[in-house]
mmCIF file of C-alpha atoms and ligand atoms in Angstrom:
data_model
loop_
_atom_site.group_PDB
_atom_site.id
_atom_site.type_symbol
_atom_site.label_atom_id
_atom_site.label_comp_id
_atom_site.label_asym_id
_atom_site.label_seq_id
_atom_site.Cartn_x
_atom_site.Cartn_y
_atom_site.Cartn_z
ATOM 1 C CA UNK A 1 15.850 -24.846 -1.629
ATOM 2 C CA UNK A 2 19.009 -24.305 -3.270
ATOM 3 C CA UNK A 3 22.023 -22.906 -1.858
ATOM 4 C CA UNK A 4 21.934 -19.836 -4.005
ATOM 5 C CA UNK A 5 18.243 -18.893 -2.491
ATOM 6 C CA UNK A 6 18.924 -19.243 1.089
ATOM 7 C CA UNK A 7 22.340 -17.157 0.919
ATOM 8 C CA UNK A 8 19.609 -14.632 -0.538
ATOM 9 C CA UNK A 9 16.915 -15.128 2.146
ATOM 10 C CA UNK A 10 19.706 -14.928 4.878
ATOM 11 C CA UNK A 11 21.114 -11.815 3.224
ATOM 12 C CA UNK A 12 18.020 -10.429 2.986
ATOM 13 C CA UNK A 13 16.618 -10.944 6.705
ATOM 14 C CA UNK A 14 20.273 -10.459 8.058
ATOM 15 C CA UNK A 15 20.100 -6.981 6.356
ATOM 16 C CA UNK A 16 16.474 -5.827 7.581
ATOM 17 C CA UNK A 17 15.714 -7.538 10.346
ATOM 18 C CA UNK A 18 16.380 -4.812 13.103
ATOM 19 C CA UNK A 19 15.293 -1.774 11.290
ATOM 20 C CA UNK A 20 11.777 -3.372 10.037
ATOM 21 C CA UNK A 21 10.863 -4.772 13.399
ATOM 22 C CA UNK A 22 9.650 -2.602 16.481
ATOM 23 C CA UNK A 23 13.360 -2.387 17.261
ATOM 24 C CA UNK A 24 14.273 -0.064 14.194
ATOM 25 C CA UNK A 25 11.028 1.921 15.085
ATOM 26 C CA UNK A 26 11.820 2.610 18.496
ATOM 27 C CA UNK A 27 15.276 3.475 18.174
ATOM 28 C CA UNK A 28 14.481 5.842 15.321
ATOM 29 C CA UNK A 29 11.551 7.401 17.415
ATOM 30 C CA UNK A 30 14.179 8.901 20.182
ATOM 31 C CA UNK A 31 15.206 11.315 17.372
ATOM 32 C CA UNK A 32 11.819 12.470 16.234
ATOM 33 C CA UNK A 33 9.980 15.649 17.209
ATOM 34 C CA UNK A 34 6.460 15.211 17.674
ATOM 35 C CA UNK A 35 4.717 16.483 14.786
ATOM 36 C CA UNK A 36 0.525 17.719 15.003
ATOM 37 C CA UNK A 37 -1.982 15.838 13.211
ATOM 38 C CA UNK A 38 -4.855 18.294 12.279
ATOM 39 C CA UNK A 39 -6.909 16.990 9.858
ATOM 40 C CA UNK A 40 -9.575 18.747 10.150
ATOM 41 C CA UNK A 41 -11.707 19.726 7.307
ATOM 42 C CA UNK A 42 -10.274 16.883 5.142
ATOM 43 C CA UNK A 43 -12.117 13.844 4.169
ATOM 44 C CA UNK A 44 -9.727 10.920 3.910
ATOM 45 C CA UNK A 45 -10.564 7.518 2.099
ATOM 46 C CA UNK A 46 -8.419 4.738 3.121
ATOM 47 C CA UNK A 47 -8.513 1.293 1.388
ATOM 48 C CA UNK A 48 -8.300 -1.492 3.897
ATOM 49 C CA UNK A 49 -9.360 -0.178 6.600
ATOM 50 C CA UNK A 50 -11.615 -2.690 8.340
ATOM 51 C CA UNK A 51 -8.587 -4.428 9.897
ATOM 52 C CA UNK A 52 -4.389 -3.843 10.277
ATOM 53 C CA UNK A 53 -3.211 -1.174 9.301
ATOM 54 C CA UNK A 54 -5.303 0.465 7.509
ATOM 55 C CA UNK A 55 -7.344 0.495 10.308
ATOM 56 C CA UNK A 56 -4.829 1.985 12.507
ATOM 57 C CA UNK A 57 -4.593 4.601 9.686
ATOM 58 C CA UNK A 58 -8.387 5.153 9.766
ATOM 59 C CA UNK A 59 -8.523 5.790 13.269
ATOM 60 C CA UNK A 60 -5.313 8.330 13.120
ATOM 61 C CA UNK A 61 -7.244 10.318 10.747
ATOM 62 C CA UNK A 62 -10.618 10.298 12.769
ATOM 63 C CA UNK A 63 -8.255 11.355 16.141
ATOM 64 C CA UNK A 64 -7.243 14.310 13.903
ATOM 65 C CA UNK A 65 -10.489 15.453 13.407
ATOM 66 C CA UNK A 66 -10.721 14.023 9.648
ATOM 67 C CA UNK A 67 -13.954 12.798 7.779
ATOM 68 C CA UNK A 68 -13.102 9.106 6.936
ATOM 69 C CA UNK A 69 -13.973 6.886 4.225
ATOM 70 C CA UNK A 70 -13.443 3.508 5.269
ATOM 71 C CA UNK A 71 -13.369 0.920 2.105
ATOM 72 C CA UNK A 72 -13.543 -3.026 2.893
ATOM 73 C CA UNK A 73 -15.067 -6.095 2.078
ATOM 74 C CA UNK A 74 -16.440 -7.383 5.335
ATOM 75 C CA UNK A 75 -20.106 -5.320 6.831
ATOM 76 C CA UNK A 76 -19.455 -6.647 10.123
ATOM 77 C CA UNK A 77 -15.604 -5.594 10.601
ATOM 78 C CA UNK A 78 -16.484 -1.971 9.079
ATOM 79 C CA UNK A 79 -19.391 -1.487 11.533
ATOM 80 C CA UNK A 80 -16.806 -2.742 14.432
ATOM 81 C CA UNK A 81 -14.541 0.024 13.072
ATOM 82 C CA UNK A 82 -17.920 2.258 13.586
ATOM 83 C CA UNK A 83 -18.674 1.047 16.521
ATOM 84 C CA UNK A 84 -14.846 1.122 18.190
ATOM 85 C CA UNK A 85 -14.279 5.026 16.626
ATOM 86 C CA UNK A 86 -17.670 6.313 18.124
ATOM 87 C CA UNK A 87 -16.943 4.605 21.181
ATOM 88 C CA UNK A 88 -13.851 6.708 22.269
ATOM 89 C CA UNK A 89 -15.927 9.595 20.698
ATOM 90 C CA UNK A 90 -14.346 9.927 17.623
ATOM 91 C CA UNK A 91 -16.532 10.982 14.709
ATOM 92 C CA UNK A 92 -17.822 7.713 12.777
ATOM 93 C CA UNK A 93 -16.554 7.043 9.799
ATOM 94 C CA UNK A 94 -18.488 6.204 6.441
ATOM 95 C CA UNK A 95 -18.332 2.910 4.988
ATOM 96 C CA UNK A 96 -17.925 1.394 1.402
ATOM 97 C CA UNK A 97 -18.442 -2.058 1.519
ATOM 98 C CA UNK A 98 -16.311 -3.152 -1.600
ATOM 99 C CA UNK A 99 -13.987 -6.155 -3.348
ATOM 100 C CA UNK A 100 -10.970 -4.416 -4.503
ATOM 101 C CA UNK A 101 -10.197 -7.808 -5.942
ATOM 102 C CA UNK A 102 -12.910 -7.199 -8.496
ATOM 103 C CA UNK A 103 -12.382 -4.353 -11.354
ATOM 104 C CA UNK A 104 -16.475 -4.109 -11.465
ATOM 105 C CA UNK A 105 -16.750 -3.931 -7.771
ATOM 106 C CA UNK A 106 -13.868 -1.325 -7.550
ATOM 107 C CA UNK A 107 -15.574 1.179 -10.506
ATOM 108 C CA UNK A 108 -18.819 0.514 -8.796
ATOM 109 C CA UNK A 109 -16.278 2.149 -5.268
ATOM 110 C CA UNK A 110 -15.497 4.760 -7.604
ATOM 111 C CA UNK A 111 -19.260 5.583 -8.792
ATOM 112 C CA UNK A 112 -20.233 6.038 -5.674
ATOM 113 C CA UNK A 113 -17.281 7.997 -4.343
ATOM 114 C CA UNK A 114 -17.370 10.408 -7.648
ATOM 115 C CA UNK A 115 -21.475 10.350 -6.104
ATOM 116 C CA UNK A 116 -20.948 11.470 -2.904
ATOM 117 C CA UNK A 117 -19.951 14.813 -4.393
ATOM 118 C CA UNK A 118 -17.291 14.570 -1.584
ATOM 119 C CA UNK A 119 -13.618 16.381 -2.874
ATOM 120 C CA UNK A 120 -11.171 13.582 -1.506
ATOM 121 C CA UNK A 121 -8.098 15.374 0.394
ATOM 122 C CA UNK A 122 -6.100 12.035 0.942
ATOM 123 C CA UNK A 123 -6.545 8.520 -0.692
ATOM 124 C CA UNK A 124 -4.316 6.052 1.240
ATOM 125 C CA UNK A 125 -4.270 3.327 -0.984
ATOM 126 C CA UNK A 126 -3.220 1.117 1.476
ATOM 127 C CA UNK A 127 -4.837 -2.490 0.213
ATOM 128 C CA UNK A 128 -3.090 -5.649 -0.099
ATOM 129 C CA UNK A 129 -2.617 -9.198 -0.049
ATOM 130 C CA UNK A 130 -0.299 -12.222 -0.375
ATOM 131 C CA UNK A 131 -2.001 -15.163 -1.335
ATOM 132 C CA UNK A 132 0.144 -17.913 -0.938
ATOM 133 C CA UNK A 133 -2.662 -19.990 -2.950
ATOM 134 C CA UNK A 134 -3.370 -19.064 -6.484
ATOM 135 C CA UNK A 135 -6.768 -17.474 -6.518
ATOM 136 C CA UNK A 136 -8.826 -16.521 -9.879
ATOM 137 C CA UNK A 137 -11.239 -14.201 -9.632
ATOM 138 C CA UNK A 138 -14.166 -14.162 -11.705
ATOM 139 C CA UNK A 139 -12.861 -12.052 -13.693
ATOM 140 C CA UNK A 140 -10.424 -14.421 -14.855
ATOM 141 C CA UNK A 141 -7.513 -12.531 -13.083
ATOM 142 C CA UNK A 142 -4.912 -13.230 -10.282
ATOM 143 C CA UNK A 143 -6.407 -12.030 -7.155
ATOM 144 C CA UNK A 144 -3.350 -10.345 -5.859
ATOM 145 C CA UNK A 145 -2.766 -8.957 -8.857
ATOM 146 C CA UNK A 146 -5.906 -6.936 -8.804
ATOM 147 C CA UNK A 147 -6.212 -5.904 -5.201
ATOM 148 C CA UNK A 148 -2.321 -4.263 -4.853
ATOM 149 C CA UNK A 149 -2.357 -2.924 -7.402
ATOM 150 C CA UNK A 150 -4.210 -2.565 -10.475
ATOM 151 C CA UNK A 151 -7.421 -1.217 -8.051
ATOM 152 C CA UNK A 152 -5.012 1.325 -7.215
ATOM 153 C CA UNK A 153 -4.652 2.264 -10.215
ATOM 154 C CA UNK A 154 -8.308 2.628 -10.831
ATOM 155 C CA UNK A 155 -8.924 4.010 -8.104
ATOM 156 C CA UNK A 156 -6.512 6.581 -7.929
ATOM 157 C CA UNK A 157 -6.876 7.596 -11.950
ATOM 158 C CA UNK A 158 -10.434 7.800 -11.791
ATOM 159 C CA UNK A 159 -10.399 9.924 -9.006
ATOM 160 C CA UNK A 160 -8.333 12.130 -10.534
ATOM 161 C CA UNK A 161 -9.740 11.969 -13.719
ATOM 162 C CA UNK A 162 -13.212 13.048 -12.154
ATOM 163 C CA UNK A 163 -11.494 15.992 -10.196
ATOM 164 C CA UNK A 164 -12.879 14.437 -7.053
ATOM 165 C CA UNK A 165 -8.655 14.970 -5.481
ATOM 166 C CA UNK A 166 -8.546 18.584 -5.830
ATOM 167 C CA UNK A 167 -5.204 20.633 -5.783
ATOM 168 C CA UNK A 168 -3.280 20.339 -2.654
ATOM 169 C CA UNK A 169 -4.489 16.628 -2.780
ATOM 170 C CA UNK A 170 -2.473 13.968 -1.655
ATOM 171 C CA UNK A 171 -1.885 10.156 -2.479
ATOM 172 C CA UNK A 172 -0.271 7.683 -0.269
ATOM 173 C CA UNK A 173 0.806 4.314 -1.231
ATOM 174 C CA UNK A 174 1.712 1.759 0.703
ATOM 175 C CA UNK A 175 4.014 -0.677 -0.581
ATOM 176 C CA UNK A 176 6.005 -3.251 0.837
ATOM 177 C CA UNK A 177 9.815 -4.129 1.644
ATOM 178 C CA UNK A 178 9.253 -6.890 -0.348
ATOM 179 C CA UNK A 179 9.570 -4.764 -3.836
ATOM 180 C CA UNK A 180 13.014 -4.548 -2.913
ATOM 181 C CA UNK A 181 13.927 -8.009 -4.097
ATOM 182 C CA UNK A 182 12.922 -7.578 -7.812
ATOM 183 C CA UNK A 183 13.077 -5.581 -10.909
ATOM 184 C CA UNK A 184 9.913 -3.883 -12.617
ATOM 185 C CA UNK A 185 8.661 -6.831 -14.609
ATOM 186 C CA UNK A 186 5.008 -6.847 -15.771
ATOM 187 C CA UNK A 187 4.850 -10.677 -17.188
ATOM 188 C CA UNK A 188 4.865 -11.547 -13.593
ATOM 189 C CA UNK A 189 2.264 -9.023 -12.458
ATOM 190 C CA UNK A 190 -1.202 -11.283 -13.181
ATOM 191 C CA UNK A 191 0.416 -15.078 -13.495
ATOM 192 C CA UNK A 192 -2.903 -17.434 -13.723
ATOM 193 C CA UNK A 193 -1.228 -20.291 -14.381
ATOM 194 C CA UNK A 194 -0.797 -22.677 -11.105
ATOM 195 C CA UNK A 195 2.501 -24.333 -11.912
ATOM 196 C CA UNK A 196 4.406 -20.555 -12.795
ATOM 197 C CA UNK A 197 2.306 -19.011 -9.500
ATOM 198 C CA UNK A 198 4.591 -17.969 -6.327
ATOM 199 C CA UNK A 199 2.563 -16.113 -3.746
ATOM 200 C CA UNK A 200 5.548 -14.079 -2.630
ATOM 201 C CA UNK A 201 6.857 -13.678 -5.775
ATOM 202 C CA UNK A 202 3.653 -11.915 -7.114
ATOM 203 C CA UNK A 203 3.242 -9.807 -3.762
ATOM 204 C CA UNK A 204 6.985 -8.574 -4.663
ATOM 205 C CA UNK A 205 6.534 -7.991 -8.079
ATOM 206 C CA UNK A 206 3.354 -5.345 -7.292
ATOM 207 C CA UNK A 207 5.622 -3.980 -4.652
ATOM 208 C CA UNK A 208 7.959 -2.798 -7.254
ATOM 209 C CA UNK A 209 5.243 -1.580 -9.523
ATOM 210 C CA UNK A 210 3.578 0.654 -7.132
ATOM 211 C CA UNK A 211 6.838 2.257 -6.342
ATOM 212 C CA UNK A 212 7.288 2.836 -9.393
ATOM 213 C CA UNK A 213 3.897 3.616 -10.123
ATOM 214 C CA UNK A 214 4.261 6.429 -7.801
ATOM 215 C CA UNK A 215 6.791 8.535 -9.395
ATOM 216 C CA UNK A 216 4.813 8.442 -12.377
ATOM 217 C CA UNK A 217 1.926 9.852 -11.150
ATOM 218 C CA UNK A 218 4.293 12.259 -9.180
ATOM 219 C CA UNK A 219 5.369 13.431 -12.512
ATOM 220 C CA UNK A 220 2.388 13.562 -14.431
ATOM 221 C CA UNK A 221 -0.066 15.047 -11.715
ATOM 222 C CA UNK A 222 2.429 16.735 -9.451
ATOM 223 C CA UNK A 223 2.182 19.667 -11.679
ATOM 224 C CA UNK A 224 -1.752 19.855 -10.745
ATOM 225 C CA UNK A 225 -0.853 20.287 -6.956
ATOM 226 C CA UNK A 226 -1.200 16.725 -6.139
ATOM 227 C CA UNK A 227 1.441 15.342 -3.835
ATOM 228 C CA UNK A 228 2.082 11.553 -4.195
ATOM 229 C CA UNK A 229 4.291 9.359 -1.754
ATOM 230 C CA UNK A 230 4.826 5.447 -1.440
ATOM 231 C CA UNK A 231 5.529 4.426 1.825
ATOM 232 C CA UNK A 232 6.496 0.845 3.635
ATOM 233 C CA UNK A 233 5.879 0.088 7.316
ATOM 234 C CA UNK A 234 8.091 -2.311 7.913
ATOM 235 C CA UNK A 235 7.098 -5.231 9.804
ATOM 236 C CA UNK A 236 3.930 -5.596 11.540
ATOM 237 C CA UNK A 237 1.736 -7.542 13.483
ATOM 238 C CA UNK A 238 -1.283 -8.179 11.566
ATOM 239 C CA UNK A 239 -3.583 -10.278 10.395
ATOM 240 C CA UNK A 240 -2.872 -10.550 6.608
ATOM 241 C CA UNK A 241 0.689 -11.335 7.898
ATOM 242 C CA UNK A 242 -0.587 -13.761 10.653
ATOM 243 C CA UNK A 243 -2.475 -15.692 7.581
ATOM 244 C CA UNK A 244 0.280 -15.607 4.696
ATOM 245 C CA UNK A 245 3.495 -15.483 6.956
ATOM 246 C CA UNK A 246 2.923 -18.088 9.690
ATOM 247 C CA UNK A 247 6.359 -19.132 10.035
ATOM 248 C CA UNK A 248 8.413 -15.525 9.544
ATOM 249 C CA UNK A 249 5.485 -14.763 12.415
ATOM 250 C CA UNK A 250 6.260 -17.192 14.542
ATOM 251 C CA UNK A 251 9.886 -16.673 14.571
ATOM 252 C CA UNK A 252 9.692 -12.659 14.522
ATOM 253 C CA UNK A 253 6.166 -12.479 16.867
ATOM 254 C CA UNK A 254 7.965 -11.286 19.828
ATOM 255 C CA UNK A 255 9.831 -7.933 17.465
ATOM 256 C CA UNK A 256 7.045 -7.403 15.208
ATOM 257 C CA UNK A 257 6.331 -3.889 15.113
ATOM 258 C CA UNK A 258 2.478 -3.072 16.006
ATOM 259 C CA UNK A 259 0.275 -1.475 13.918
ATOM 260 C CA UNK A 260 0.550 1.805 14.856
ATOM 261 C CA UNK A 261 4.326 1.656 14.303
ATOM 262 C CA UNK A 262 3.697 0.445 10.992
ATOM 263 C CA UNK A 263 0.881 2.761 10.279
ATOM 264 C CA UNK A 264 3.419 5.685 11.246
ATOM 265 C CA UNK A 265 5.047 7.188 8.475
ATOM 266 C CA UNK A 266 1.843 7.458 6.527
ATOM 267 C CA UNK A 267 -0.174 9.697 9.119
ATOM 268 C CA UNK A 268 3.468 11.787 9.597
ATOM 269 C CA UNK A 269 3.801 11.580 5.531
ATOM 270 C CA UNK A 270 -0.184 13.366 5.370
ATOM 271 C CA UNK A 271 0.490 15.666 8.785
ATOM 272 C CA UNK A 272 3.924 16.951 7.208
ATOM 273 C CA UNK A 273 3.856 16.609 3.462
ATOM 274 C CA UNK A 274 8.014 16.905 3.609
ATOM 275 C CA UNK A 275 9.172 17.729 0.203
ATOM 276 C CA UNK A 276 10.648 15.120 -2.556
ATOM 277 C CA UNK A 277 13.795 14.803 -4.523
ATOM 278 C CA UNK A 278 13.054 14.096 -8.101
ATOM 279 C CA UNK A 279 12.963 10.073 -9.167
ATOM 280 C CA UNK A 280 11.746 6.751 -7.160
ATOM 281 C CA UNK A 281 12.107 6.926 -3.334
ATOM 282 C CA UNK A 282 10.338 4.935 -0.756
ATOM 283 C CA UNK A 283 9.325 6.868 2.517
ATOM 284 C CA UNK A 284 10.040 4.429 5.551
ATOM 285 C CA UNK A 285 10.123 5.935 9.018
ATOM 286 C CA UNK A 286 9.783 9.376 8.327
ATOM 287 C CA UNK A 287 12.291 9.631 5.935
ATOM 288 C CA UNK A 288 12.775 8.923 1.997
ATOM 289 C CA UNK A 289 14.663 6.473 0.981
ATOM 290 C CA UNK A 290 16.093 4.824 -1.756
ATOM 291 C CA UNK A 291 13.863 2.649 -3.614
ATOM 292 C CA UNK A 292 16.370 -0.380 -4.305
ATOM 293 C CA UNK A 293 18.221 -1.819 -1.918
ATOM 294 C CA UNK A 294 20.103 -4.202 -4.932
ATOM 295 C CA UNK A 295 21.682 -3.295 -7.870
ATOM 296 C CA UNK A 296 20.206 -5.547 -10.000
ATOM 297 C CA UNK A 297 16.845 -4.260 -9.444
ATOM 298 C CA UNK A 298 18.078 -1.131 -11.185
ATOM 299 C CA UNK A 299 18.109 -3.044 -14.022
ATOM 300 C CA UNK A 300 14.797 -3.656 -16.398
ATOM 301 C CA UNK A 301 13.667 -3.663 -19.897
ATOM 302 C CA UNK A 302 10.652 -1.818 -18.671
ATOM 303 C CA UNK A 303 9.303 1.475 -17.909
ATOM 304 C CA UNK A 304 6.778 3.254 -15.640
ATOM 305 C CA UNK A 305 4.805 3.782 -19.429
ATOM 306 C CA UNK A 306 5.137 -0.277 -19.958
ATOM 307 C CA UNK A 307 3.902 -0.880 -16.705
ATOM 308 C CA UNK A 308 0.964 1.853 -17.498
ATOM 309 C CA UNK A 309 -0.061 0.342 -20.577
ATOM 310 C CA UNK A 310 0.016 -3.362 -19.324
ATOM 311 C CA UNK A 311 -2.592 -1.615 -16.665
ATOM 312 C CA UNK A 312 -4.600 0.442 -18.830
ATOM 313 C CA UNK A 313 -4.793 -3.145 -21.162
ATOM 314 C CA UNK A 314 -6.569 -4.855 -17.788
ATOM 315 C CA UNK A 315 -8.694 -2.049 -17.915
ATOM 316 C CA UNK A 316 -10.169 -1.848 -21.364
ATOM 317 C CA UNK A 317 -13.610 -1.681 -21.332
ATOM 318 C CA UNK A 318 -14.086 0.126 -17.952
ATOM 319 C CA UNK A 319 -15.424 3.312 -18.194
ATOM 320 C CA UNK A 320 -11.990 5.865 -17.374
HETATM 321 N N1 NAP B 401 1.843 -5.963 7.994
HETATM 322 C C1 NAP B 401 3.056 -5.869 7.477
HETATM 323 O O1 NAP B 401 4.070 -6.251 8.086
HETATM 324 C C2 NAP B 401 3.261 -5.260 6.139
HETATM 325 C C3 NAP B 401 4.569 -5.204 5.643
HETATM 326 C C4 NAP B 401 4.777 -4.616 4.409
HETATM 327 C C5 NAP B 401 3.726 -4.085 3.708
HETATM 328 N N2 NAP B 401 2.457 -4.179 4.218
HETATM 329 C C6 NAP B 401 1.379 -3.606 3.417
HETATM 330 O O2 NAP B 401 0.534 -2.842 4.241
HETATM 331 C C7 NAP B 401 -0.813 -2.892 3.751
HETATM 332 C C8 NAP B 401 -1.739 -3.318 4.863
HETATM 333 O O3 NAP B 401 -1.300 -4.584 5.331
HETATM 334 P P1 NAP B 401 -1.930 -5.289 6.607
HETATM 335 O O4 NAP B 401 -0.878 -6.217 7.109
HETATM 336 O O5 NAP B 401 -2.517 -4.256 7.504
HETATM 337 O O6 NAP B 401 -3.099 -6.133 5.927
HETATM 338 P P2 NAP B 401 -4.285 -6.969 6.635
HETATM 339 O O7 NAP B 401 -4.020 -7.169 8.067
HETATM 340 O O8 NAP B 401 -4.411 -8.203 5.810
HETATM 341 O O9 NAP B 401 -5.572 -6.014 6.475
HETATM 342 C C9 NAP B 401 -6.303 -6.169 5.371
HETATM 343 C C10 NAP B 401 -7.397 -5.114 5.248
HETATM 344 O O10 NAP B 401 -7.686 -5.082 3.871
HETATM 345 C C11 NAP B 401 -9.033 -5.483 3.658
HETATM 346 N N3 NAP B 401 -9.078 -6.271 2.424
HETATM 347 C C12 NAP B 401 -8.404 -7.401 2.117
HETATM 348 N N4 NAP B 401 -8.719 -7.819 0.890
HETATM 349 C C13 NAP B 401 -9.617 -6.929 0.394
HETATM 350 C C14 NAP B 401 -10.322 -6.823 -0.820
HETATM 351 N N5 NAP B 401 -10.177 -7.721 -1.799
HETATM 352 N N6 NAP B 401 -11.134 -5.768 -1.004
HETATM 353 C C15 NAP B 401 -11.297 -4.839 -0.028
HETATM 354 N N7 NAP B 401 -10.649 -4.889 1.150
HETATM 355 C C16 NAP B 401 -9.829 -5.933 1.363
HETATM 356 C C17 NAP B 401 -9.414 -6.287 4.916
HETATM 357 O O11 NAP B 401 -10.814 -6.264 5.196
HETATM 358 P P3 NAP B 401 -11.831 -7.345 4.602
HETATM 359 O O12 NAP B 401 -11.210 -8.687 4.853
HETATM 360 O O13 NAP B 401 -13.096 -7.134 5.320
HETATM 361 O O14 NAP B 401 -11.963 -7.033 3.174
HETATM 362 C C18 NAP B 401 -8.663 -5.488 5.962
HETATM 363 O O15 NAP B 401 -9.395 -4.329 6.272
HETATM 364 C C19 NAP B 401 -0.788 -3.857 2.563
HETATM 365 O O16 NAP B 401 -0.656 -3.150 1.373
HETATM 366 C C20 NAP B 401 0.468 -4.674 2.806
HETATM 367 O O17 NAP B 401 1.004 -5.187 1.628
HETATM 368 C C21 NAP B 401 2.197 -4.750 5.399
#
């Protein structure tokens, strides 16, 4: 490691470390009001929800009397989620067994969802993954890559293309801290080739893009009544971060935030729908904020339409 990088790793981790962890949550808790979460009537589908987070964010939604769509890859941890939601007597939620990692897997999600004839009040596109091992998916595309977001992206414009989120719809995003360290690039976005591949890199990179990814669709489909946000939840302690960050876990295990600290500001985000200034923010703890933390990251060649075509050039082919 060169000097140069570990100034920036201790600037970076001297800068966050208290407000990510459980530390920055609890202090900012003492100077929120409690806010209801009635969901009722609303049918919520929430990407990643067998496990972490978006589990957390599942179960938030069932406790406030939502109809869930839980999307995964693993049977047996969505029929725990089943099993663990019915068991406190929440309502159980529906599963979609699917591999977000897989465009054909994710329009088959989308087939079935468009199906259902079920209008879709809230999408939390919370998916994703940092691989610290290249991984190529049949498809011939960087697994990462697909999962964070370019099935987003499918997702989310097919939905909407369908009319399956109706006005007064809403979108959440969940992004990471980790955008904040780069610029919107898209040659980074899907790199297949082993030497040029950096797991954390990558995971940054589609940070960035979803954030900005978000005010896009803000503009374009805010005018339709859809409300979009992109949220992070700091730092929490899940699995995915158990299995990619075993060392920044093992050092930070005992601040980590839990998952229903990280899961916060989306369920507050859907039970409050706070308005947005114009341009990029990132929600974190209940309130928006901006989305670069660097100047440099200001900086790019590239545009929310680059970044849409280099998407819509992954997706050629697939049925839209
Ligand atoms: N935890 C943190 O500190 C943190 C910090 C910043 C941002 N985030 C973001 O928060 C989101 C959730 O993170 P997390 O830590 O809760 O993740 P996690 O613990 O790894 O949970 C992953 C969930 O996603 C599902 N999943 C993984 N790959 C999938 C695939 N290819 N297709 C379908 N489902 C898949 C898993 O179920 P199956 O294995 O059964 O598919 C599981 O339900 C991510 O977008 C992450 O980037 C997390």
């Amino acid at each position: 490691m060169t000097l140069q990088q570990l100034k920036k790793i201790v600037a970076f981790y001297g800068r966050f470390t208290l407000s990510f962890t459980q530390i920055g949550f609890v202090f900012r808790r003492l100077f929120w009001s409690r806010a209801a979460t009635n969901f009722h009537g609303q049918h919520w589908v929430v990407t990643g929800a067998s496990g972490g987070l978006g589990r957390e964010m599942a179960m938030a939604a069932l406790r406030g009397g939502a109809t869930v769509t839980a999307v995964a890859r693993s049977k047996e941890k969505l029929q725990q989620l089943v099993a663990d939601a019915t068991a406190v007597g929440l309502a159980a939620p529906q599963i979609e067994q699917c591999d977000v990692a897989l465009v054909a897997d994710t329009q088959l999600l989308l087939e079935r969802l468009v199906a259902s004839n079920q209008k879709i009040d809230v999408l939390v596109n919370n998916v994703g993954v940092l691989n610290d091992d290249l991984i190529i998916t049949q498809e011939g595309k960087e697994s990462s890559f697909v999962t964070n977001l370019l099935s987003h992206y499918q997702l989310t414009e097919g939905l909407l293309a369908r009319n399956v989120i109706p006005r007064g719809g809403l979108v959440i995003n969940v992004t990471s801290g980790g955008g904040y360290n780069v610029p919107l690039m898209t040659a980074p976005l899907n790199v297949v080739d082993l030497k040029k591949y950096n797991g954390v890199a990558a995971y940054g990179f589609h940070k960035r893009a979803q954030m900005v990814l978000t005010n896009f669709w803000r503009e374009k489909y805010g005018p339709m009544g859809v409300d979009f946000y992109v949220m992070h939840p700091g730092w929490a302690d899940t699995a995915g971060v158990q299995r990619s960050l075993p060392r920044f876990r093992k050092i930070l295990a005992p601040i980590l935030r839990d998952a229903h600290s990280g899961a916060d500001t989306a369920i507050w985000l859907a039970a409050t729908r706070p308005s947005q200034s114009p341009g990029e923010n990132v929600w974190f703890d209940r309130k928006a904020r901006s989305a670069h933390a660097y100047p440099h990251t200001r900086i790019s060649n590239e545009t929310a339409q680059s970044l849409v075509a280099y998407l819509d050039s992954h997706l050629q082919g697939v049925a839209r």
